[in-house]
Amino acid sequence: MYKSLKIRALSYMLITIALSACTRELDADEELAKNLATAEGMIDAFYSFDPTKLKPYLSKAGKAEAGILGYQAWAEGGNYIVIERAPCTLEKENVIACAITVQDDPVVALETGFNVTDTFHLTFEKGVITGVKTSSNDQPIYYEARKWVESNLPKVMEGPCKRVDGVRPTPGDCARAMTDGYKQFMKAKKAESNAAFIPAEFEPPVLVETTDFDLVPLGPDLVDLDFTAYMSSIEHLQKTFTRSENWPHENISAEDAMQDMLNEQSRFNQRKSFAYGVLSKDGKREMGCVYIKPSKKPGYDAQVTLWVTKADFDAGFDAALFEWTQQWVEENWPFAEVVYPGRTIEWSEWDQL
């Protein structure tokens, strides 16, 4: 009898364990279903373009709240239209992904016929959204256009697209301004394609050696040296080179850096523009860069810009590199009229041309 009672007790225990496991499984399924419903609700709120509907979903999202609300305002300013909305799915533990394909004015301005897919990655804790990240499958031309606007339309970057403490106060106005900027980029790109920048017989140099430094075309092989150089001198370059807080900045990722190198390499190979890293003689350090591009202003064949790191600037290398570059371009490149914005012409005058 005692043995029978033990067997019966063991059976009850096993049944209890099995029921408990089933209950936990049901609880997990129910939690996932609720999280998926919450994720779908957040996407509905985002594309309503009503921040009062979106804010409740982001109340526990920390720093992501300001970023996503800003992105919503950008999307409204960019006239985002949902083309395809995939169901939200579990991406990994506690993270749900929602992929949305949209048509938007900035990308339409690039005339590629491409519709970008934005993916929202939502982190959940106890049924509440505690973090949001986004990713997009933007084409390389999108990043090329953005960089062109940053370089050629400083009023856009210092006006509607200016960041304050890392956040744009007027993201909707920025989206509209960038759309116009992308249209100007495409106009310039078409004009550039209609006229050869350099003669067909001219071979741009791929290595220039001097007693103090070497010039090498920018490309993936230099990504680490280039990244280290400009990240060491963020504030210095914002003031002396780009006149903008948009490049360089502390949030540039390794992927961004590599994409930049690929873009520069592509333009060099296509003979559209020529970017060189200025390397120390041992090749272990990038001291700065020299860029030779078609002039976007009348009266000039080419515009040349250059920068050096803060340390090299303080050592007097900027003046030496500028003097050397002027002579090198005059003696070795097929241009009649070359301009050095911010050097041979004041920025204020250049911007007015």
Short mmCIF file of C-alpha atoms in Angstrom, two decimals:
data_model
loop_
_atom_site.label_atom_id
_atom_site.label_comp_id
_atom_site.label_asym_id
_atom_site.label_seq_id
_atom_site.Cartn_x
_atom_site.Cartn_y
_atom_site.Cartn_z
CA MET A 1 0.00 0.00 0.00
CA TYR A 2 2.82 2.40 0.91
CA LYS A 3 4.40 1.72 -2.49
CA SER A 4 1.08 2.40 -4.20
CA LEU A 5 0.77 5.76 -2.40
CA LYS A 6 4.28 6.74 -3.50
CA ILE A 7 3.50 5.90 -7.11
CA ARG A 8 0.28 7.86 -6.92
CA ALA A 9 2.03 10.87 -5.39
CA LEU A 10 4.70 10.76 -8.08
CA SER A 11 2.01 10.65 -10.76
CA TYR A 12 0.28 13.70 -9.26
CA MET A 13 3.59 15.55 -9.21
CA LEU A 14 4.34 14.76 -12.84
CA ILE A 15 0.87 15.87 -13.87
CA THR A 16 1.30 19.10 -11.91
CA ILE A 17 4.65 19.79 -13.61
CA ALA A 18 3.15 19.12 -17.03
CA LEU A 19 0.19 21.40 -16.35
CA SER A 20 2.52 24.12 -15.08
CA ALA A 21 4.64 23.87 -18.24
CA CYS A 22 1.54 24.11 -20.39
CA THR A 23 0.39 27.14 -18.42
CA ARG A 24 3.77 28.86 -18.89
CA GLU A 25 3.60 28.09 -22.61
CA LEU A 26 0.12 29.54 -22.81
CA ASP A 27 1.26 32.61 -20.88
CA ALA A 28 4.18 33.11 -23.29
CA ASP A 29 1.88 32.77 -26.30
CA GLU A 30 -0.59 35.20 -24.80
CA GLU A 31 2.19 37.68 -24.03
CA LEU A 32 3.52 37.45 -27.59
CA ALA A 33 0.02 37.98 -28.99
CA LYS A 34 -0.43 41.08 -26.82
CA ASN A 35 2.99 42.43 -27.80
CA LEU A 36 2.24 41.89 -31.48
CA ALA A 37 -1.05 43.74 -31.08
CA THR A 38 0.75 46.59 -29.31
CA ALA A 39 3.36 46.73 -32.10
CA GLU A 40 0.66 46.92 -34.76
CA GLY A 41 -1.02 49.67 -32.76
CA MET A 42 2.21 51.65 -32.59
CA ILE A 43 2.65 51.39 -36.36
CA ASP A 44 -0.95 52.58 -36.84
CA ALA A 45 -0.20 55.53 -34.56
CA PHE A 46 3.08 56.34 -36.33
CA TYR A 47 1.48 56.55 -39.79
CA SER A 48 -1.49 58.51 -38.48
CA PHE A 49 1.04 61.37 -38.24
CA ASP A 50 -0.62 62.36 -34.99
CA PRO A 51 2.00 62.55 -32.20
CA THR A 52 -0.71 62.44 -29.50
CA LYS A 53 -1.58 58.92 -30.68
CA LEU A 54 2.06 57.81 -30.84
CA LYS A 55 3.31 59.19 -27.52
CA PRO A 56 1.45 56.69 -25.26
CA TYR A 57 3.26 53.80 -26.96
CA LEU A 58 6.64 55.43 -26.28
CA SER A 59 6.19 56.55 -22.68
CA LYS A 60 8.65 53.88 -21.44
CA ALA A 61 10.93 53.91 -24.50
CA GLY A 62 13.53 56.22 -22.98
CA LYS A 63 15.74 58.12 -25.41
CA ALA A 64 14.01 56.45 -28.35
CA GLU A 65 10.85 58.48 -27.71
CA ALA A 66 12.24 61.77 -29.02
CA GLY A 67 13.87 60.06 -32.00
CA ILE A 68 10.72 58.23 -33.13
CA LEU A 69 8.50 61.28 -32.64
CA GLY A 70 11.01 63.24 -34.70
CA TYR A 71 10.98 60.55 -37.37
CA GLN A 72 7.19 60.69 -37.45
CA ALA A 73 7.36 64.44 -38.12
CA TRP A 74 10.00 63.82 -40.82
CA ALA A 75 7.76 61.16 -42.41
CA GLU A 76 4.83 63.57 -42.44
CA GLY A 77 6.99 66.30 -44.00
CA GLY A 78 8.30 63.78 -46.52
CA ASN A 79 4.76 62.76 -47.48
CA TYR A 80 5.22 59.09 -46.63
CA ILE A 81 2.61 56.86 -48.26
CA VAL A 82 2.40 53.22 -47.16
CA ILE A 83 2.73 50.92 -50.17
CA GLU A 84 3.04 47.58 -48.37
CA ARG A 85 2.76 46.72 -44.71
CA ALA A 86 4.01 43.33 -43.58
CA PRO A 87 2.62 41.87 -40.34
CA CYS A 88 4.78 42.49 -37.29
CA THR A 89 6.72 39.35 -36.32
CA LEU A 90 8.92 38.12 -33.49
CA GLU A 91 12.49 38.91 -34.56
CA LYS A 92 14.22 37.56 -31.48
CA GLU A 93 13.47 37.25 -27.79
CA ASN A 94 11.58 40.36 -26.62
CA VAL A 95 12.07 42.10 -29.99
CA ILE A 96 9.32 42.49 -32.60
CA ALA A 97 10.03 43.73 -36.13
CA CYS A 98 7.54 45.60 -38.32
CA ALA A 99 8.53 46.21 -41.97
CA ILE A 100 6.78 49.00 -43.88
CA THR A 101 7.40 49.85 -47.54
CA VAL A 102 6.65 53.46 -48.36
CA GLN A 103 6.77 55.98 -51.16
CA ASP A 104 8.19 59.30 -49.99
CA ASP A 105 9.06 62.63 -51.55
CA PRO A 106 12.83 62.62 -50.78
CA VAL A 107 13.31 59.27 -52.55
CA VAL A 108 10.91 60.17 -55.37
CA ALA A 109 13.10 63.25 -55.98
CA LEU A 110 15.99 60.88 -56.82
CA GLU A 111 14.01 59.48 -59.77
CA THR A 112 15.00 55.84 -59.22
CA GLY A 113 11.48 54.38 -59.02
CA PHE A 114 12.52 52.74 -55.75
CA ASN A 115 10.30 52.46 -52.67
CA VAL A 116 12.21 52.18 -49.41
CA THR A 117 11.35 49.67 -46.68
CA ASP A 118 11.66 50.92 -43.11
CA THR A 119 11.77 48.31 -40.34
CA PHE A 120 10.88 49.18 -36.76
CA HIS A 121 12.56 46.97 -34.16
CA LEU A 122 10.55 47.18 -30.92
CA THR A 123 11.92 45.91 -27.62
CA PHE A 124 9.33 44.77 -25.05
CA GLU A 125 9.51 44.25 -21.30
CA LYS A 126 6.41 43.07 -19.43
CA GLY A 127 4.16 44.02 -22.32
CA VAL A 128 5.53 47.57 -22.67
CA ILE A 129 7.69 49.04 -25.44
CA THR A 130 11.02 49.97 -23.82
CA GLY A 131 13.08 50.66 -26.93
CA VAL A 132 12.69 51.35 -30.65
CA LYS A 133 15.30 51.19 -33.39
CA THR A 134 14.80 51.61 -37.13
CA SER A 135 16.63 50.36 -40.20
CA SER A 136 16.13 51.06 -43.90
CA ASN A 137 17.25 49.58 -47.20
CA ASP A 138 18.09 52.95 -48.76
CA GLN A 139 20.01 52.87 -52.02
CA PRO A 140 23.58 54.27 -52.23
CA ILE A 141 22.31 57.27 -54.22
CA TYR A 142 20.30 58.34 -51.16
CA TYR A 143 23.46 58.71 -49.08
CA GLU A 144 25.25 60.35 -52.01
CA ALA A 145 22.46 62.92 -52.30
CA ARG A 146 22.43 63.60 -48.57
CA LYS A 147 26.18 64.20 -48.55
CA TRP A 148 25.84 66.50 -51.58
CA VAL A 149 23.25 68.61 -49.78
CA GLU A 150 25.45 68.76 -46.67
CA SER A 151 28.38 69.98 -48.79
CA ASN A 152 26.58 72.30 -51.19
CA LEU A 153 23.56 73.65 -49.31
CA PRO A 154 24.83 74.72 -45.88
CA LYS A 155 21.73 76.88 -45.38
CA VAL A 156 19.64 73.71 -45.30
CA MET A 157 21.85 72.01 -42.75
CA GLU A 158 22.14 75.10 -40.56
CA GLY A 159 18.47 76.04 -41.00
CA PRO A 160 15.58 73.55 -41.02
CA CYS A 161 17.89 70.54 -40.62
CA LYS A 162 20.08 71.93 -37.84
CA ARG A 163 20.44 69.61 -34.85
CA VAL A 164 20.23 70.84 -31.28
CA ASP A 165 21.66 68.37 -28.75
CA GLY A 166 21.53 65.71 -31.47
CA VAL A 167 17.83 66.29 -32.29
CA ARG A 168 16.25 68.31 -35.12
CA PRO A 169 13.63 70.73 -33.72
CA THR A 170 11.88 70.97 -37.14
CA PRO A 171 12.12 67.53 -38.78
CA GLY A 172 9.11 68.08 -41.03
CA ASP A 173 10.61 71.26 -42.46
CA CYS A 174 13.91 69.40 -42.82
CA ALA A 175 12.25 66.65 -44.88
CA ARG A 176 10.75 69.22 -47.22
CA ALA A 177 14.05 71.10 -47.52
CA MET A 178 15.97 67.88 -48.19
CA THR A 179 13.47 66.94 -50.88
CA ASP A 180 14.21 70.22 -52.63
CA GLY A 181 17.92 69.63 -52.06
CA TYR A 182 17.70 66.17 -53.63
CA LYS A 183 16.04 67.71 -56.68
CA GLN A 184 18.95 70.14 -56.98
CA PHE A 185 21.34 67.20 -56.56
CA MET A 186 19.70 65.36 -59.45
CA LYS A 187 19.82 68.48 -61.61
CA ALA A 188 23.53 68.83 -60.91
CA LYS A 189 24.10 65.12 -61.48
CA LYS A 190 22.42 65.26 -64.87
CA ALA A 191 24.44 68.31 -65.87
CA GLU A 192 27.59 66.54 -64.72
CA SER A 193 26.81 63.46 -66.80
CA ASN A 194 26.32 65.62 -69.88
CA ALA A 195 29.82 67.07 -69.72
CA ALA A 196 33.02 65.16 -69.08
CA PHE A 197 34.87 66.43 -66.03
CA ILE A 198 38.28 65.42 -67.37
CA PRO A 199 39.41 64.53 -70.92
CA ALA A 200 39.22 60.88 -71.91
CA GLU A 201 42.99 60.69 -72.39
CA PHE A 202 43.81 62.06 -68.92
CA GLU A 203 44.70 59.49 -66.27
CA PRO A 204 44.17 60.74 -62.72
CA PRO A 205 47.07 59.79 -60.45
CA VAL A 206 46.57 56.86 -58.09
CA LEU A 207 49.68 57.49 -55.99
CA VAL A 208 51.49 60.75 -55.34
CA GLU A 209 54.65 60.59 -53.24
CA THR A 210 56.29 63.59 -51.62
CA THR A 211 59.06 63.86 -49.07
CA ASP A 212 56.58 64.47 -46.23
CA PHE A 213 53.39 62.61 -47.18
CA ASP A 214 51.69 60.49 -49.84
CA LEU A 215 48.32 60.87 -51.61
CA VAL A 216 46.22 57.73 -52.18
CA PRO A 217 42.63 57.54 -53.54
CA LEU A 218 40.04 57.03 -50.81
CA GLY A 219 38.48 53.57 -50.77
CA PRO A 220 37.67 50.62 -48.50
CA ASP A 221 41.36 49.97 -47.76
CA LEU A 222 41.59 53.35 -46.02
CA VAL A 223 38.31 53.19 -44.09
CA ASP A 224 39.94 52.70 -40.66
CA LEU A 225 42.57 55.41 -41.16
CA ASP A 226 40.00 57.84 -42.55
CA PHE A 227 37.50 57.16 -39.74
CA THR A 228 40.16 57.65 -37.08
CA ALA A 229 41.31 60.91 -38.67
CA TYR A 230 38.01 62.73 -38.89
CA MET A 231 36.61 61.34 -35.64
CA SER A 232 39.65 62.78 -33.87
CA SER A 233 38.74 66.26 -35.09
CA ILE A 234 34.94 66.53 -35.10
CA GLU A 235 34.54 70.08 -33.80
CA HIS A 236 37.57 71.33 -35.75
CA LEU A 237 36.21 70.00 -39.08
CA GLN A 238 32.68 71.22 -38.42
CA LYS A 239 34.07 74.73 -38.09
CA THR A 240 36.80 74.75 -40.74
CA PHE A 241 35.65 72.30 -43.42
CA THR A 242 31.95 71.46 -43.60
CA ARG A 243 30.55 74.44 -41.66
CA SER A 244 27.95 72.00 -40.40
CA GLU A 245 27.33 69.72 -37.42
CA ASN A 246 26.18 66.98 -39.79
CA TRP A 247 29.72 65.82 -40.65
CA PRO A 248 31.59 64.58 -38.92
CA HIS A 249 29.56 63.74 -35.83
CA GLU A 250 30.01 61.35 -32.94
CA ASN A 251 27.32 58.89 -34.11
CA ILE A 252 28.93 57.90 -37.42
CA SER A 253 28.88 54.10 -37.55
CA ALA A 254 31.34 51.68 -39.12
CA GLU A 255 28.74 50.98 -41.80
CA ASP A 256 28.42 54.71 -42.57
CA ALA A 257 32.19 55.02 -42.83
CA MET A 258 32.47 52.10 -45.23
CA GLN A 259 29.60 53.36 -47.39
CA ASP A 260 31.37 56.70 -47.68
CA MET A 261 34.54 54.98 -48.85
CA LEU A 262 32.63 52.90 -51.40
CA ASN A 263 30.94 56.04 -52.74
CA GLU A 264 34.26 57.87 -53.09
CA GLN A 265 35.84 54.88 -54.81
CA SER A 266 32.89 54.61 -57.22
CA ARG A 267 33.07 58.29 -58.17
CA PHE A 268 36.84 58.02 -58.70
CA ASN A 269 36.47 54.95 -60.93
CA GLN A 270 33.72 56.68 -62.92
CA ARG A 271 35.95 59.76 -63.29
CA LYS A 272 33.30 61.97 -61.69
CA SER A 273 35.35 63.28 -58.76
CA PHE A 274 38.62 62.44 -57.07
CA ALA A 275 39.14 62.11 -53.32
CA TYR A 276 42.56 61.43 -51.84
CA GLY A 277 43.69 60.51 -48.37
CA VAL A 278 46.85 62.32 -47.26
CA LEU A 279 48.92 59.66 -45.50
CA SER A 280 52.02 59.86 -43.36
CA LYS A 281 55.09 58.40 -45.02
CA ASP A 282 54.82 55.18 -43.04
CA GLY A 283 51.20 54.80 -44.16
CA LYS A 284 49.96 54.37 -40.59
CA ARG A 285 48.07 57.64 -40.25
CA GLU A 286 45.75 59.79 -42.35
CA MET A 287 46.67 63.45 -41.90
CA GLY A 288 43.80 64.82 -43.98
CA CYS A 289 42.09 64.64 -47.37
CA VAL A 290 42.03 66.46 -50.73
CA TYR A 291 38.89 66.50 -52.91
CA ILE A 292 38.80 67.48 -56.59
CA LYS A 293 35.28 67.90 -57.98
CA PRO A 294 33.45 69.57 -60.85
CA SER A 295 32.48 73.12 -59.91
CA LYS A 296 28.79 73.68 -59.25
CA LYS A 297 29.32 77.40 -59.73
CA PRO A 298 29.82 79.26 -63.04
CA GLY A 299 33.26 80.37 -64.15
CA TYR A 300 35.27 77.42 -62.80
CA ASP A 301 36.25 74.03 -64.21
CA ALA A 302 36.88 72.44 -60.84
CA GLN A 303 36.59 73.11 -57.13
CA VAL A 304 39.15 71.75 -54.69
CA THR A 305 38.67 71.39 -50.95
CA LEU A 306 40.95 69.92 -48.30
CA TRP A 307 41.15 69.35 -44.58
CA VAL A 308 43.68 68.19 -42.04
CA THR A 309 43.22 66.81 -38.53
CA LYS A 310 43.21 69.17 -35.57
CA ALA A 311 46.66 67.94 -34.50
CA ASP A 312 48.12 68.51 -37.97
CA PHE A 313 46.38 71.88 -38.24
CA ASP A 314 47.98 72.98 -34.98
CA ALA A 315 51.33 71.83 -36.34
CA GLY A 316 50.96 74.14 -39.36
CA PHE A 317 50.31 71.40 -41.91
CA ASP A 318 47.09 72.95 -43.29
CA ALA A 319 48.92 75.90 -44.86
CA ALA A 320 51.68 73.64 -46.20
CA LEU A 321 49.20 71.17 -47.74
CA PHE A 322 47.16 73.99 -49.31
CA GLU A 323 50.25 75.53 -50.92
CA TRP A 324 51.40 72.14 -52.20
CA THR A 325 47.93 71.24 -53.52
CA GLN A 326 47.62 74.45 -55.51
CA GLN A 327 50.91 73.78 -57.28
CA TRP A 328 50.12 70.10 -57.82
CA VAL A 329 46.71 70.79 -59.36
CA GLU A 330 48.05 73.58 -61.56
CA GLU A 331 50.92 71.46 -62.90
CA ASN A 332 49.26 68.06 -63.16
CA TRP A 333 45.52 68.47 -63.80
CA PRO A 334 43.78 69.60 -67.02
CA PHE A 335 41.84 72.56 -65.60
CA ALA A 336 41.92 76.17 -66.74
CA GLU A 337 40.06 77.69 -63.78
CA VAL A 338 40.20 76.12 -60.33
CA VAL A 339 38.55 77.50 -57.19
CA TYR A 340 39.32 76.70 -53.56
CA PRO A 341 36.13 77.62 -51.64
CA GLY A 342 36.86 79.12 -48.24
CA ARG A 343 40.48 79.74 -49.26
CA THR A 344 40.85 81.61 -52.57
CA ILE A 345 37.28 82.88 -52.22
CA GLU A 346 35.38 83.65 -49.02
CA TRP A 347 32.58 81.27 -48.12
CA SER A 348 30.06 84.11 -48.05
CA GLU A 349 30.95 85.08 -51.62
CA TRP A 350 31.01 81.46 -52.77
CA ASP A 351 27.55 80.80 -51.36
CA GLN A 352 26.16 83.76 -53.29
CA LEU A 353 27.46 82.63 -56.68
#
